[in-house]
Coordinates of C-alpha atoms and ligand atoms in Angstrom, one line a residue:
M1326 CA 14.0 -12.9 -15.0
S1327 CA 15.5 -10.3 -12.6
E1328 CA 15.9 -10.6 -8.9
P1329 CA 12.2 -9.9 -7.5
L1330 CA 11.8 -6.8 -6.1
L1331 CA 9.9 -8.2 -2.8
E1332 CA 9.6 -12.0 -2.1
L1333 CA 7.5 -13.7 0.7
R1334 CA 8.4 -17.1 1.2
N1335 CA 6.2 -19.2 3.5
L1336 CA 5.3 -16.2 5.7
H1337 CA 3.5 -17.0 8.9
C1338 CA 2.4 -14.7 11.6
E1339 CA 0.8 -14.1 14.8
A1340 CA -0.5 -11.3 16.7
E1341 CA -1.4 -11.8 20.6
G1342 CA -1.1 -15.3 20.4
S1343 CA -3.3 -15.9 17.3
S1344 CA -1.9 -16.8 14.4
I1345 CA -2.9 -14.9 11.3
L1346 CA -0.9 -15.5 8.2
R1347 CA -0.3 -19.3 7.6
G1348 CA 2.1 -19.6 5.0
V1349 CA 2.2 -16.9 2.5
D1350 CA 4.2 -16.9 -0.7
L1351 CA 4.3 -14.1 -2.8
V1352 CA 6.9 -12.7 -5.4
V1353 CA 6.7 -8.8 -6.8
H1354 CA 9.2 -7.9 -9.8
E1355 CA 10.0 -4.5 -10.4
G1356 CA 6.8 -2.3 -12.2
E1357 CA 4.4 -5.2 -11.3
V1358 CA 1.0 -4.3 -9.9
H1359 CA -0.5 -7.1 -7.5
A1360 CA -4.0 -6.9 -6.6
L1361 CA -4.6 -8.7 -3.1
M1362 CA -8.1 -9.5 -2.5
G1363 CA -10.2 -11.8 0.1
P1364 CA -12.7 -11.3 2.8
N1365 CA -12.7 -9.5 6.3
G1366 CA -10.1 -10.8 8.3
A1367 CA -8.6 -12.7 5.9
G1368 CA -5.6 -11.1 6.9
K1369 CA -4.8 -8.7 3.8
S1370 CA -3.7 -5.5 6.2
T1371 CA -1.5 -8.1 8.6
L1372 CA 0.2 -8.9 5.2
A1373 CA 1.0 -5.4 4.6
N1374 CA 2.0 -4.4 8.3
V1375 CA 4.2 -7.5 8.5
V1376 CA 6.1 -6.2 5.2
M1377 CA 6.4 -2.7 6.7
G1378 CA 7.9 -4.1 10.1
H1379 CA 4.7 -3.1 12.4
P1380 CA 5.9 -4.2 16.0
G1381 CA 2.2 -5.8 16.6
Y1382 CA 3.1 -8.7 14.6
V1383 CA 5.2 -11.7 15.4
V1384 CA 6.9 -13.4 12.5
T1385 CA 7.0 -17.1 13.1
A1386 CA 8.4 -18.7 10.0
G1387 CA 9.3 -17.7 6.6
Q1388 CA 11.0 -15.2 4.9
I1389 CA 10.5 -11.5 3.9
F1390 CA 13.1 -10.7 1.0
L1391 CA 13.8 -6.8 -0.6
R1392 CA 15.8 -7.2 -3.6
G1393 CA 17.0 -10.5 -2.3
E1394 CA 18.1 -9.5 1.1
D1395 CA 16.2 -10.8 4.2
I1396 CA 14.6 -7.8 6.3
A1397 CA 13.5 -9.8 8.7
S1398 CA 15.3 -7.8 11.6
W1399 CA 15.0 -4.7 10.2
S1400 CA 12.9 -1.8 11.9
A1401 CA 9.8 -0.2 10.5
D1402 CA 12.1 2.9 9.8
E1403 CA 14.5 1.2 8.2
R1404 CA 12.2 -0.2 5.7
A1405 CA 10.7 2.8 4.9
R1406 CA 14.1 4.3 4.1
A1407 CA 15.1 0.7 1.6
G1408 CA 11.9 2.1 0.1
I1409 CA 9.1 0.4 1.7
F1410 CA 5.8 2.3 2.0
L1411 CA 2.4 1.5 3.2
A1412 CA -0.4 3.5 2.5
F1413 CA -3.1 2.8 5.6
Q1414 CA -6.2 1.3 5.6
Y1415 CA -7.3 4.1 8.4
P1416 CA -4.7 6.7 8.6
E1417 CA -4.4 8.3 11.7
A1418 CA -4.5 12.2 12.3
I1419 CA -1.6 13.9 13.6
S1420 CA -2.5 17.3 15.5
G1421 CA -0.2 19.7 15.4
V1422 CA 2.0 18.4 12.5
S1423 CA 0.9 20.0 9.3
V1424 CA 1.0 18.0 5.9
V1425 CA 4.0 19.8 4.5
Q1426 CA 6.0 19.6 7.3
F1427 CA 5.3 16.0 8.0
L1428 CA 6.1 15.2 3.9
R1429 CA 9.3 17.3 4.3
Q1430 CA 10.6 15.1 7.5
A1431 CA 9.6 12.2 5.6
I1432 CA 11.5 12.9 2.2
A1433 CA 14.5 14.0 3.9
S1434 CA 14.4 10.9 6.2
R1435 CA 13.8 8.5 2.9
K1436 CA 16.2 10.5 1.1
C1437 CA 19.1 10.1 4.0
L1438 CA 19.2 14.0 4.0
E1439 CA 19.8 16.5 7.3
E1440 CA 18.0 18.8 5.9
L1441 CA 15.7 19.8 2.7
S1442 CA 14.7 23.1 1.8
V1443 CA 11.1 24.0 2.3
L1444 CA 10.9 25.6 -1.2
E1445 CA 11.6 22.6 -2.8
V1446 CA 9.6 20.3 -1.0
R1447 CA 6.8 23.0 -1.4
L1448 CA 7.2 23.0 -5.1
E1449 CA 6.9 19.2 -5.9
L1450 CA 3.9 19.4 -3.4
M1451 CA 2.1 22.0 -5.2
E1452 CA 2.8 20.2 -8.5
W1453 CA 1.4 16.8 -7.1
M1454 CA -1.7 18.2 -5.5
E1455 CA -2.8 19.9 -8.6
R1456 CA -2.3 16.3 -10.4
L1457 CA -4.3 14.3 -7.5
G1458 CA -7.1 17.3 -7.8
M1459 CA -6.2 18.6 -3.9
D1460 CA -6.9 22.2 -2.6
P1461 CA -3.5 23.8 -2.1
A1462 CA -4.7 24.8 1.4
F1463 CA -4.4 21.2 2.7
A1464 CA -0.7 21.5 2.8
E1465 CA -1.1 23.9 5.7
R1466 CA -3.6 21.6 7.7
H1467 CA -2.7 19.2 10.3
L1468 CA -2.4 15.9 9.3
N1469 CA -5.3 14.1 8.8
D1470 CA -7.3 16.2 11.3
G1471 CA -10.6 16.9 10.0
F1472 CA -10.0 15.3 6.5
S1473 CA -13.1 13.5 4.9
G1474 CA -12.7 9.7 4.2
G1475 CA -11.7 11.0 0.5
E1476 CA -9.3 13.6 1.4
R1477 CA -7.1 10.9 4.2
K1478 CA -6.9 8.5 0.8
R1479 CA -5.4 11.3 -1.4
N1480 CA -3.0 11.9 0.9
E1481 CA -1.8 8.8 1.3
V1482 CA -1.5 9.3 -2.6
L1483 CA 0.1 12.0 -2.2
Q1484 CA 2.8 10.5 0.1
M1485 CA 3.5 7.9 -2.3
A1486 CA 4.2 10.4 -5.1
L1487 CA 6.9 12.6 -3.0
L1488 CA 8.5 9.7 -1.1
A1489 CA 8.9 7.8 -4.5
P1490 CA 8.9 4.1 -3.0
D1491 CA 9.9 1.0 -4.7
I1492 CA 7.3 -0.7 -3.6
A1493 CA 4.1 0.9 -2.2
F1494 CA 1.0 -1.1 -0.2
L1495 CA -2.0 0.3 -0.5
D1496 CA -4.4 -0.9 2.0
E1497 CA -8.2 -0.5 0.8
T1498 CA -7.3 3.2 -0.4
D1499 CA -10.2 3.2 -2.5
S1500 CA -12.6 2.0 0.7
G1501 CA -15.3 4.8 1.6
L1502 CA -14.5 6.7 -1.8
D1503 CA -17.1 7.8 -4.6
I1504 CA -16.5 6.7 -7.9
D1505 CA -15.0 10.1 -8.8
A1506 CA -12.9 10.2 -5.8
L1507 CA -12.1 6.5 -6.6
R1508 CA -10.7 7.7 -10.1
V1509 CA -8.8 10.4 -8.5
V1510 CA -6.7 7.9 -6.8
A1511 CA -6.4 5.4 -9.8
R1512 CA -5.3 8.1 -11.8
G1513 CA -2.6 9.5 -8.8
V1514 CA -1.3 5.4 -8.7
R1515 CA -1.2 5.8 -12.5
T1516 CA 0.7 9.0 -12.5
V1517 CA 3.2 7.9 -10.3
R1518 CA 4.2 4.8 -11.8
T1519 CA 4.5 6.6 -15.1
E1520 CA 7.3 8.4 -13.4
H1521 CA 8.6 5.2 -11.6
P1522 CA 7.8 2.5 -13.7
A1523 CA 10.0 0.3 -11.6
M1524 CA 7.9 0.7 -8.5
G1525 CA 6.0 -2.5 -7.3
V1526 CA 2.8 -1.9 -6.3
V1527 CA 0.7 -4.5 -3.8
V1528 CA -3.3 -3.0 -3.8
V1529 CA -5.5 -4.1 -1.5
T1530 CA -9.2 -4.2 -2.7
H1531 CA -12.8 -4.9 -3.0
Y1532 CA -13.6 -3.4 -5.8
V1533 CA -13.2 -4.5 -9.6
K1534 CA -13.8 -0.8 -10.5
L1535 CA -10.4 0.1 -8.8
L1536 CA -8.4 -2.7 -10.7
E1537 CA -10.5 -1.6 -14.1
E1538 CA -8.5 1.9 -13.8
I1539 CA -5.0 0.6 -12.3
E1540 CA -5.2 -2.7 -14.3
P1541 CA -3.1 -5.3 -12.0
D1542 CA -0.7 -8.1 -13.7
H1543 CA -1.6 -10.4 -10.9
V1544 CA -4.7 -11.0 -8.6
H1545 CA -4.5 -13.1 -5.6
I1546 CA -6.9 -14.2 -3.2
L1547 CA -6.1 -14.4 0.3
V1548 CA -8.6 -16.5 2.8
D1549 CA -7.7 -17.1 6.5
G1550 CA -4.2 -16.2 6.1
Q1551 CA -3.2 -18.2 3.0
I1552 CA -3.1 -17.3 -0.7
V1553 CA -5.4 -19.6 -2.0
R1554 CA -5.7 -18.6 -5.8
S1555 CA -3.5 -16.4 -7.8
G1556 CA -4.3 -15.7 -11.4
G1557 CA -4.8 -12.3 -13.8
P1558 CA -7.5 -9.9 -13.7
E1559 CA -10.1 -12.1 -14.7
L1560 CA -10.1 -13.5 -11.1
A1561 CA -11.0 -10.2 -10.0
V1562 CA -14.4 -10.4 -11.9
Q1563 CA -15.0 -13.5 -11.0
I1564 CA -15.2 -12.5 -7.1
E1565 CA -17.4 -10.0 -8.2
H1566 CA -20.0 -12.4 -9.8
E1567 CA -19.1 -15.4 -7.1
G1568 CA -18.0 -14.0 -4.2
Y1569 CA -15.4 -15.4 -1.9
D1570 CA -17.8 -19.0 -1.2
T1571 CA -15.9 -20.8 -3.9
F1572 CA -12.4 -20.2 -2.4
R1573 CA -13.2 -20.8 1.0
P1574 CA -12.1 -24.5 2.3
V1575 CA -14.6 -26.8 2.9
T1576 CA -15.6 -27.8 6.3
L1577 CA -16.7 -31.0 6.9
Ligands
LIG889 P1 -8.4 -8.0 6.4 O1 -7.3 -6.4 6.6 O2 -8.2 -9.0 5.5 O3 -9.9 -7.7 6.6 P2 -6.6 -8.0 9.0 O4 -5.3 -8.3 8.6 O5 -7.3 -6.8 9.5 O6 -7.9 -8.7 7.8 O7 -6.8 -8.8 10.3 C1 -7.0 -10.6 10.0 C2 -7.4 -11.3 11.2 O8 -6.2 -11.0 12.1 C3 -8.5 -10.7 12.1 O9 -9.2 -11.7 12.8 C4 -7.9 -9.7 12.8 O10 -9.1 -9.5 14.1 C5 -6.7 -10.2 13.5 N1 -5.4 -9.5 13.8 C6 -5.4 -8.4 12.8 N2 -4.3 -7.9 13.7 C7 -4.2 -8.1 14.9 C8 -3.9 -7.7 16.2 N3 -2.8 -6.6 16.1 N4 -3.9 -8.7 17.3 C9 -4.9 -9.6 17.3 N5 -5.3 -9.7 16.6 C10 -5.1 -9.2 15.2
LIG890 MG1 -7.9 -4.5 6.3

């Protein structure tokens, strides 16, 4: 098999002195979709943030490899340019910056271009907005300012589509969405994958419904900062029926 796109080896991290990830191993190859499930507080967002290079977390042991290269010392900026993307669980609003301005900057930075034609960005943006069922007026609105939950999430998928990352983390991009919005998000992810078949995806979710739409190759259960079980989509169905209790460590 080819070299993994992303590999986490025995990853440990802490924030504000408390340990959160306690030895995570994960291998994502090109084109694979992995689902990461687990109870609240297990460390799912932390894992995504640490891979992205969030400065609030300290890697205390283990390694993160992107195409075989140890990226531990890279800034979030460098990681983004190298093709790692994170759709936030709670996207921030940035007033004063419109969606189109933001995306133009982000794409230019990702593609290492000094300048990018506004027209070119706008055309691609409009095309993707249509595919994602977004009102074109969105392009001019300030980033996430007054956006509903569903609009914020679609906007994250829009960013993913335009940035065309090598590996995308989607952190509960489905939470708070009704079933129609969830389908749009899932369809968006599928469409991006059709155009970029080599893209790896790690989707953090609680919903089997989303997984039915996205069809992950692997499902992992994170409990207490450790992956306690990995399997196929059947694992997600088991969780839906039994909850996470089966996977929690037995406390004596
Ligand atoms: P999940 O996404 O699985 O719900 P998180 O990764 O958000 O879990 O959080 C895992 C644990 O780490 C929680 O107990 C949370 O309070 C703690 N934690 C997360 N981020 C920080 C941080 N920046 N500082 C301190 N504690 C944190
Ligand atoms: Mg989370």
